[in-house]
mmCIF file of C-alpha atoms in Angstrom:
data_model
loop_
_atom_site.group_PDB
_atom_site.id
_atom_site.type_symbol
_atom_site.label_atom_id
_atom_site.label_comp_id
_atom_site.label_asym_id
_atom_site.label_seq_id
_atom_site.Cartn_x
_atom_site.Cartn_y
_atom_site.Cartn_z
ATOM 1 C CA MET A 946 63.021 62.644 141.445
ATOM 2 C CA ASP A 947 65.029 65.506 139.968
ATOM 3 C CA SER A 948 63.791 68.878 140.983
ATOM 4 C CA GLN A 949 63.420 71.521 138.273
ATOM 5 C CA LEU A 950 64.637 74.984 139.025
ATOM 6 C CA SER A 951 62.290 77.738 137.918
ATOM 7 C CA VAL A 952 63.790 80.583 135.923
ATOM 8 C CA PRO A 953 62.852 84.028 137.191
ATOM 9 C CA ARG A 954 60.564 85.976 134.862
ATOM 10 C CA ASP A 955 63.001 88.884 134.421
ATOM 11 C CA VAL A 956 65.762 86.430 133.437
ATOM 12 C CA ARG A 957 63.492 84.813 130.828
ATOM 13 C CA ARG A 958 62.642 88.209 129.410
ATOM 14 C CA SER A 959 66.329 89.094 129.205
ATOM 15 C CA GLN A 960 67.081 85.814 127.426
ATOM 16 C CA MET A 961 64.224 86.361 124.958
ATOM 17 C CA LYS A 962 65.396 89.899 124.241
ATOM 18 C CA MET A 963 68.963 88.687 123.666
ATOM 19 C CA THR A 964 67.756 85.954 121.300
ATOM 20 C CA ARG A 965 65.678 88.468 119.352
ATOM 21 C CA ASN A 966 68.644 90.860 119.023
ATOM 22 C CA VAL A 967 70.893 88.047 117.791
ATOM 23 C CA LEU A 968 68.296 87.051 115.177
ATOM 24 C CA LEU A 969 67.945 90.657 114.039
ATOM 25 C CA LEU A 970 71.716 90.964 113.740
ATOM 26 C CA VAL A 971 71.939 87.762 111.673
ATOM 27 C CA PHE A 972 69.120 88.976 109.432
ATOM 28 C CA ALA A 973 70.838 92.321 108.935
ATOM 29 C CA LEU A 974 74.111 90.653 108.018
ATOM 30 C CA LEU A 975 72.410 88.324 105.567
ATOM 31 C CA ASN A 976 70.493 91.213 104.055
ATOM 32 C CA SER A 977 73.617 93.340 103.630
ATOM 33 C CA THR A 978 75.444 90.407 102.020
ATOM 34 C CA PHE A 979 72.599 89.992 99.554
ATOM 35 C CA CYS A 980 72.610 93.707 98.875
ATOM 36 C CA PHE A 981 76.255 93.867 97.891
ATOM 37 C CA ALA A 982 75.980 90.690 95.820
ATOM 38 C CA THR A 983 73.414 92.419 93.621
ATOM 39 C CA ASP A 984 74.582 94.481 90.673
ATOM 40 C CA GLN A 985 73.918 98.129 91.453
ATOM 41 C CA ALA A 986 71.696 100.340 89.327
ATOM 42 C CA TRP A 987 73.772 102.434 86.960
ATOM 43 C CA ASP A 988 73.275 106.177 86.793
ATOM 44 C CA GLU A 989 72.211 107.678 83.482
ATOM 45 C CA ILE A 990 74.657 109.991 81.727
ATOM 46 C CA VAL A 991 74.342 111.973 78.500
ATOM 47 C CA VAL A 992 77.470 112.113 76.340
ATOM 48 C CA ASN A 993 77.393 113.903 72.980
ATOM 49 C CA GLY A 994 73.623 114.077 73.232
ATOM 50 C CA ARG A 995 73.265 110.305 73.668
ATOM 51 C CA GLN A 996 71.886 108.753 76.843
ATOM 52 C CA GLN A 997 74.256 106.130 78.274
ATOM 53 C CA PHE A 998 75.122 104.635 81.666
ATOM 54 C CA VAL A 999 78.017 105.262 84.045
ATOM 55 C CA ARG A 1000 79.445 102.531 86.250
ATOM 56 C CA GLU A 1001 80.889 104.723 88.987
ATOM 57 C CA HIS A 1002 79.006 106.983 91.435
ATOM 58 C CA PRO A 1003 80.544 110.476 91.174
ATOM 59 C CA LEU A 1004 78.354 111.937 93.919
ATOM 60 C CA ALA A 1005 79.770 109.557 96.554
ATOM 61 C CA GLY A 1006 82.687 111.879 97.278
ATOM 62 C CA TYR A 1007 80.482 114.929 97.766
ATOM 63 C CA TRP A 1008 79.989 114.102 101.457
ATOM 64 C CA THR A 1009 82.219 112.783 104.186
ATOM 65 C CA ARG A 1010 81.029 109.690 106.031
ATOM 66 C CA GLU A 1011 80.035 111.848 108.999
ATOM 67 C CA ASN A 1012 77.875 114.408 107.185
ATOM 68 C CA ARG A 1013 76.208 112.195 104.574
ATOM 69 C CA PRO A 1014 72.399 112.432 104.928
ATOM 70 C CA ARG A 1015 70.550 109.269 105.966
ATOM 71 C CA PHE A 1016 68.441 108.730 102.868
ATOM 72 C CA ASP A 1017 65.595 106.215 102.857
ATOM 73 C CA PRO A 1018 66.698 102.843 101.415
ATOM 74 C CA ILE A 1019 65.464 102.139 97.893
ATOM 75 C CA GLY A 1020 66.393 98.473 97.433
ATOM 76 C CA THR A 1021 69.272 96.046 97.120
ATOM 77 C CA ALA A 1022 70.006 97.287 93.591
ATOM 78 C CA ASN A 1023 70.603 100.830 94.866
ATOM 79 C CA TRP A 1024 72.488 100.783 98.163
ATOM 80 C CA LYS A 1025 73.465 104.450 97.822
ATOM 81 C CA ALA A 1026 69.749 105.267 98.322
ATOM 82 C CA TYR A 1027 69.481 108.052 95.753
ATOM 83 C CA THR A 1028 69.346 108.401 91.967
ATOM 84 C CA THR A 1029 71.276 110.892 89.888
ATOM 85 C CA ARG A 1030 71.673 111.844 86.249
ATOM 86 C CA TRP A 1031 74.787 113.261 84.648
ATOM 87 C CA GLU A 1032 76.023 114.904 81.480
ATOM 88 C CA ILE A 1033 79.435 115.433 79.921
ATOM 89 C CA ARG A 1034 79.624 118.485 77.678
ATOM 90 C CA ASP A 1035 82.126 121.254 77.062
ATOM 91 C CA SER A 1036 84.770 118.978 78.662
ATOM 92 C CA THR A 1037 82.912 119.189 81.999
ATOM 93 C CA LEU A 1038 80.989 116.667 84.088
ATOM 94 C CA PHE A 1039 77.620 118.016 85.239
ATOM 95 C CA LEU A 1040 75.095 116.689 87.740
ATOM 96 C CA THR A 1041 71.705 117.268 86.086
ATOM 97 C CA SER A 1042 69.260 115.765 88.591
ATOM 98 C CA PHE A 1043 69.086 114.277 92.082
ATOM 99 C CA ASP A 1044 66.268 112.290 93.697
ATOM 100 C CA ALA A 1045 66.054 110.885 97.234
ATOM 101 C CA THR A 1046 63.730 110.778 100.226
ATOM 102 C CA ILE A 1047 64.216 111.092 103.989
ATOM 103 C CA ASP A 1048 61.461 109.779 106.259
ATOM 104 C CA GLY A 1049 59.269 109.409 103.198
ATOM 105 C CA GLN A 1050 59.626 113.054 102.162
ATOM 106 C CA ARG A 1051 61.314 114.025 98.910
ATOM 107 C CA VAL A 1052 64.646 115.767 99.522
ATOM 108 C CA ASP A 1053 64.846 119.343 98.266
ATOM 109 C CA PRO A 1054 68.067 119.568 96.182
ATOM 110 C CA ALA A 1055 68.655 123.028 97.679
ATOM 111 C CA SER A 1056 69.184 121.353 101.070
ATOM 112 C CA ILE A 1057 72.068 119.389 99.531
ATOM 113 C CA PHE A 1058 73.586 121.740 96.968
ATOM 114 C CA GLY A 1059 72.595 125.138 98.346
ATOM 115 C CA GLU A 1060 71.869 127.870 95.813
ATOM 116 C CA GLN A 1061 73.441 125.958 92.926
ATOM 117 C CA LYS A 1062 70.971 125.126 90.167
ATOM 118 C CA PHE A 1063 71.062 122.143 87.827
ATOM 119 C CA PRO A 1064 73.165 121.433 85.889
ATOM 120 C CA ILE A 1065 75.833 121.592 88.615
ATOM 121 C CA PRO A 1066 79.540 121.214 87.677
ATOM 122 C CA ALA A 1067 80.909 118.188 89.581
ATOM 123 C CA THR A 1068 83.964 120.017 90.885
ATOM 124 C CA TRP A 1069 84.245 117.621 93.858
ATOM 125 C CA PHE A 1070 84.913 114.582 91.635
ATOM 126 C CA THR A 1071 88.335 113.347 90.557
ATOM 127 C CA GLY A 1072 88.690 109.864 89.102
ATOM 128 C CA LYS A 1073 87.781 107.719 86.147
ATOM 129 C CA LEU A 1074 84.309 107.188 84.709
ATOM 130 C CA THR A 1075 83.378 104.071 82.767
ATOM 131 C CA VAL A 1076 80.531 104.872 80.380
ATOM 132 C CA LEU A 1077 78.577 102.208 78.495
ATOM 133 C CA ARG A 1078 75.594 102.317 76.179
ATOM 134 C CA ARG A 1079 73.694 99.988 78.482
ATOM 135 C CA GLY A 1080 73.904 98.636 82.035
ATOM 136 C CA PHE A 1081 74.104 94.976 82.964
ATOM 137 C CA PRO A 1082 71.072 93.065 84.262
ATOM 138 C CA MET A 1083 73.344 90.303 85.536
ATOM 139 C CA PRO A 1084 74.096 89.498 89.215
ATOM 140 C CA PHE A 1085 77.109 91.403 90.438
ATOM 141 C CA ASP A 1086 79.083 88.229 91.144
ATOM 142 C CA LYS A 1087 79.213 87.261 87.448
ATOM 143 C CA PRO A 1088 81.895 88.804 85.201
ATOM 144 C CA HIS A 1089 80.782 90.465 82.001
ATOM 145 C CA SER A 1090 82.457 92.187 79.054
ATOM 146 C CA ALA A 1091 81.537 95.219 76.974
ATOM 147 C CA SER A 1092 82.971 98.157 75.073
ATOM 148 C CA ALA A 1093 83.231 101.376 77.049
ATOM 149 C CA SER A 1094 84.276 105.003 76.908
ATOM 150 C CA LEU A 1095 86.718 105.914 79.677
ATOM 151 C CA PHE A 1096 86.906 109.452 80.987
ATOM 152 C CA LEU A 1097 89.647 110.694 83.299
ATOM 153 C CA ILE A 1098 88.149 113.544 85.342
ATOM 154 C CA GLN A 1099 89.954 116.073 87.502
ATOM 155 C CA ARG A 1100 87.743 118.265 89.691
ATOM 156 C CA GLY A 1101 84.905 117.953 87.221
ATOM 157 C CA LYS A 1102 86.985 118.619 84.094
ATOM 158 C CA VAL A 1103 87.670 115.957 81.462
ATOM 159 C CA ARG A 1104 91.431 115.520 81.138
ATOM 160 C CA GLN A 1105 91.539 112.435 78.917
ATOM 161 C CA MET A 1106 89.093 110.199 77.076
ATOM 162 C CA ARG A 1107 89.717 106.789 75.568
ATOM 163 C CA TYR A 1108 87.514 104.174 73.935
ATOM 164 C CA ALA A 1109 88.044 100.544 75.005
ATOM 165 C CA SER A 1110 86.593 98.032 72.558
ATOM 166 C CA ARG A 1111 86.414 95.321 75.207
ATOM 167 C CA MET A 1112 86.550 95.546 78.984
ATOM 168 C CA ARG A 1113 85.945 92.826 81.559
ATOM 169 C CA PHE A 1114 84.087 93.741 84.746
ATOM 170 C CA GLU A 1115 84.835 91.948 88.008
ATOM 171 C CA LEU A 1116 84.282 92.390 91.730
ATOM 172 C CA PRO A 1117 86.616 94.931 93.383
ATOM 173 C CA LEU A 1118 88.628 92.397 95.395
ATOM 174 C CA GLY A 1119 92.068 93.944 95.691
ATOM 175 C CA ARG A 1120 93.807 97.165 96.662
ATOM 176 C CA HIS A 1121 97.346 98.336 97.222
ATOM 177 C CA ASP A 1122 98.457 100.480 100.119
ATOM 178 C CA PHE A 1123 100.950 102.978 98.757
ATOM 179 C CA LYS A 1124 100.045 106.429 97.503
ATOM 180 C CA LEU A 1125 101.701 109.510 96.057
ATOM 181 C CA LYS A 1126 102.379 112.843 97.694
ATOM 182 C CA ARG A 1127 104.112 116.026 96.584
ATOM 183 C CA GLU A 1128 107.404 116.985 98.207
ATOM 184 C CA SER A 1129 109.496 119.953 97.061
ATOM 185 C CA GLY A 1130 107.571 120.087 93.796
ATOM 186 C CA LYS A 1131 108.061 116.381 93.059
ATOM 187 C CA PHE A 1132 105.820 113.342 93.349
ATOM 188 C CA VAL A 1133 107.144 110.662 95.696
ATOM 189 C CA ILE A 1134 105.966 107.263 96.936
ATOM 190 C CA SER A 1135 104.495 107.252 100.435
ATOM 191 C CA ASN A 1136 103.792 104.219 102.671
ATOM 192 C CA PRO A 1137 104.243 101.314 100.250
ATOM 193 C CA ARG A 1138 103.006 97.862 101.220
ATOM 194 C CA HIS A 1139 105.776 95.969 102.995
ATOM 195 C CA ASN A 1140 105.665 92.831 100.877
ATOM 196 C CA VAL A 1141 108.993 92.479 99.102
ATOM 197 C CA LYS A 1142 107.677 89.621 96.985
ATOM 198 C CA GLU A 1143 105.091 91.893 95.365
ATOM 199 C CA ILE A 1144 106.766 95.287 94.985
ATOM 200 C CA PRO A 1145 110.488 94.864 95.735
ATOM 201 C CA ASP A 1146 111.439 97.802 93.468
ATOM 202 C CA VAL A 1147 109.115 100.426 94.999
ATOM 203 C CA LEU A 1148 110.545 102.308 97.973
ATOM 204 C CA THR A 1149 109.294 105.086 100.214
ATOM 205 C CA GLY A 1150 110.768 108.311 98.860
ATOM 206 C CA ASP A 1151 111.046 107.120 95.258
ATOM 207 C CA ILE A 1152 110.392 109.926 92.791
ATOM 208 C CA VAL A 1153 107.575 109.128 90.337
ATOM 209 C CA HIS A 1154 108.074 110.506 86.838
ATOM 210 C CA GLY A 1155 105.033 108.943 85.186
ATOM 211 C CA LEU A 1156 102.322 106.305 85.242
ATOM 212 C CA ILE A 1157 100.637 104.246 82.520
ATOM 213 C CA ASP A 1158 97.627 102.105 83.313
ATOM 214 C CA GLN A 1159 96.482 99.194 81.185
ATOM 215 C CA ASN A 1160 93.555 101.216 79.865
ATOM 216 C CA GLY A 1161 96.020 103.565 78.205
ATOM 217 C CA PHE A 1162 95.817 106.555 80.530
ATOM 218 C CA SER A 1163 99.157 108.189 81.246
ATOM 219 C CA LEU A 1164 100.283 110.993 83.518
ATOM 220 C CA ASN A 1165 103.246 113.305 83.325
ATOM 221 C CA PHE A 1166 103.902 114.191 86.944
ATOM 222 C CA THR A 1167 105.375 117.605 86.244
ATOM 223 C CA ASP A 1168 101.998 119.320 85.884
ATOM 224 C CA GLU A 1169 99.298 116.952 87.184
ATOM 225 C CA SER A 1170 97.905 117.079 90.714
ATOM 226 C CA VAL A 1171 98.403 114.590 93.527
ATOM 227 C CA GLU A 1172 94.642 114.159 93.617
ATOM 228 C CA LEU A 1173 94.462 113.026 89.995
ATOM 229 C CA ALA A 1174 97.505 110.767 90.323
ATOM 230 C CA ASN A 1175 96.056 108.985 93.334
ATOM 231 C CA ALA A 1176 92.705 108.658 91.578
ATOM 232 C CA LEU A 1177 94.437 106.410 89.054
ATOM 233 C CA LEU A 1178 96.136 104.400 91.784
ATOM 234 C CA ARG A 1179 93.065 103.869 93.972
ATOM 235 C CA GLY A 1180 91.893 100.935 91.909
ATOM 236 C CA ASP A 1181 90.464 102.182 88.639
ATOM 237 C CA THR A 1182 93.682 101.396 86.791
ATOM 238 C CA GLY A 1183 92.759 97.735 86.301
ATOM 239 C CA ASN A 1184 94.825 94.759 87.307
ATOM 240 C CA GLU A 1185 98.202 96.128 86.183
ATOM 241 C CA PHE A 1186 99.965 99.459 85.783
ATOM 242 C CA THR A 1187 103.494 100.733 85.247
ATOM 243 C CA LEU A 1188 105.304 103.366 87.323
ATOM 244 C CA PHE A 1189 108.383 105.222 86.109
ATOM 245 C CA LEU A 1190 110.597 105.714 89.169
ATOM 246 C CA SER A 1191 114.012 106.841 90.309
ATOM 247 C CA THR A 1192 115.625 106.529 93.756
ATOM 248 C CA PRO A 1193 117.531 109.733 94.666
ATOM 249 C CA ILE A 1194 119.623 108.150 97.439
ATOM 250 C CA GLN A 1195 120.989 105.570 95.018
ATOM 251 C CA GLY A 1196 121.274 108.014 92.138
ATOM 252 C CA ASP A 1197 119.162 105.698 89.970
ATOM 253 C CA ALA A 1198 118.208 106.474 86.418
ATOM 254 C CA ILE A 1199 114.493 106.360 85.606
ATOM 255 C CA ARG A 1200 113.241 102.779 85.533
ATOM 256 C CA ALA A 1201 109.891 101.185 84.740
ATOM 257 C CA VAL A 1202 108.240 99.074 87.452
ATOM 258 C CA THR A 1203 105.140 97.039 86.603
ATOM 259 C CA ILE A 1204 102.698 96.524 89.473
ATOM 260 C CA LYS A 1205 100.416 93.491 89.276
ATOM 261 C CA ARG A 1206 97.673 92.928 91.785
ATOM 262 C CA GLU A 1207 96.793 89.517 93.185
ATOM 263 C CA HIS A 1208 93.065 90.018 92.522
ATOM 264 C CA PRO A 1209 91.161 91.702 89.711
ATOM 265 C CA LEU A 1210 89.588 95.064 90.374
ATOM 266 C CA ARG A 1211 86.248 96.354 89.165
ATOM 267 C CA THR A 1212 87.419 96.988 85.609
ATOM 268 C CA MET A 1213 90.127 95.382 83.579
ATOM 269 C CA GLN A 1214 90.776 94.632 79.929
#
């Protein structure tokens, strides 16, 4: 007869605790996957007196990851855990309201924005805003098309606006690794991706004279900031854009280099 070894009680408790933690971890991972597969609630924005909806979340850059408050979760359709309203007027982006809770208590906007009163100029935001007349009730994993107004914002000020009669919205699946920096009053390429098959004509140290994205935004790099230039390159430029470059070491004339990404980004025409 085989003898059965008894398992000490403290060992069984440890095993049960480990099993419970593993199950909680799996549940959390599944829940987070579901959350990001759900189309996020769009913020309301007023443009020319008309209420519309903005795809991006301009308040996200107000905090660093370390000092962002831990707001109470709202639901899978609002992972940022707060709601905001915006307005564009007088060529300025304004935050007009903010709602969130912490431990079930409504957050006082003064604890976030200090003595500033609504409407608050969004001076922290640089990037592109995609504004539509309505949001999409579809799951986030399904592409959809719509007309949109595109606003290029620099530190809260509208620098360009363009109307796109048809834009296609996809998951943000791709990024590139190079960025721009200012050296001796010029914009140069810094840290390009080392994949010669994708960008063989872009070199570290190349001078950038201009950029055109497929949504029609263009930059002249003699008077625009590094911050605004990199806002276009971070991913809001769509699936393709063109850089106008020269290589000082080789004495190159200005040349146009088209960058195509392997995967579609959040917006593309």
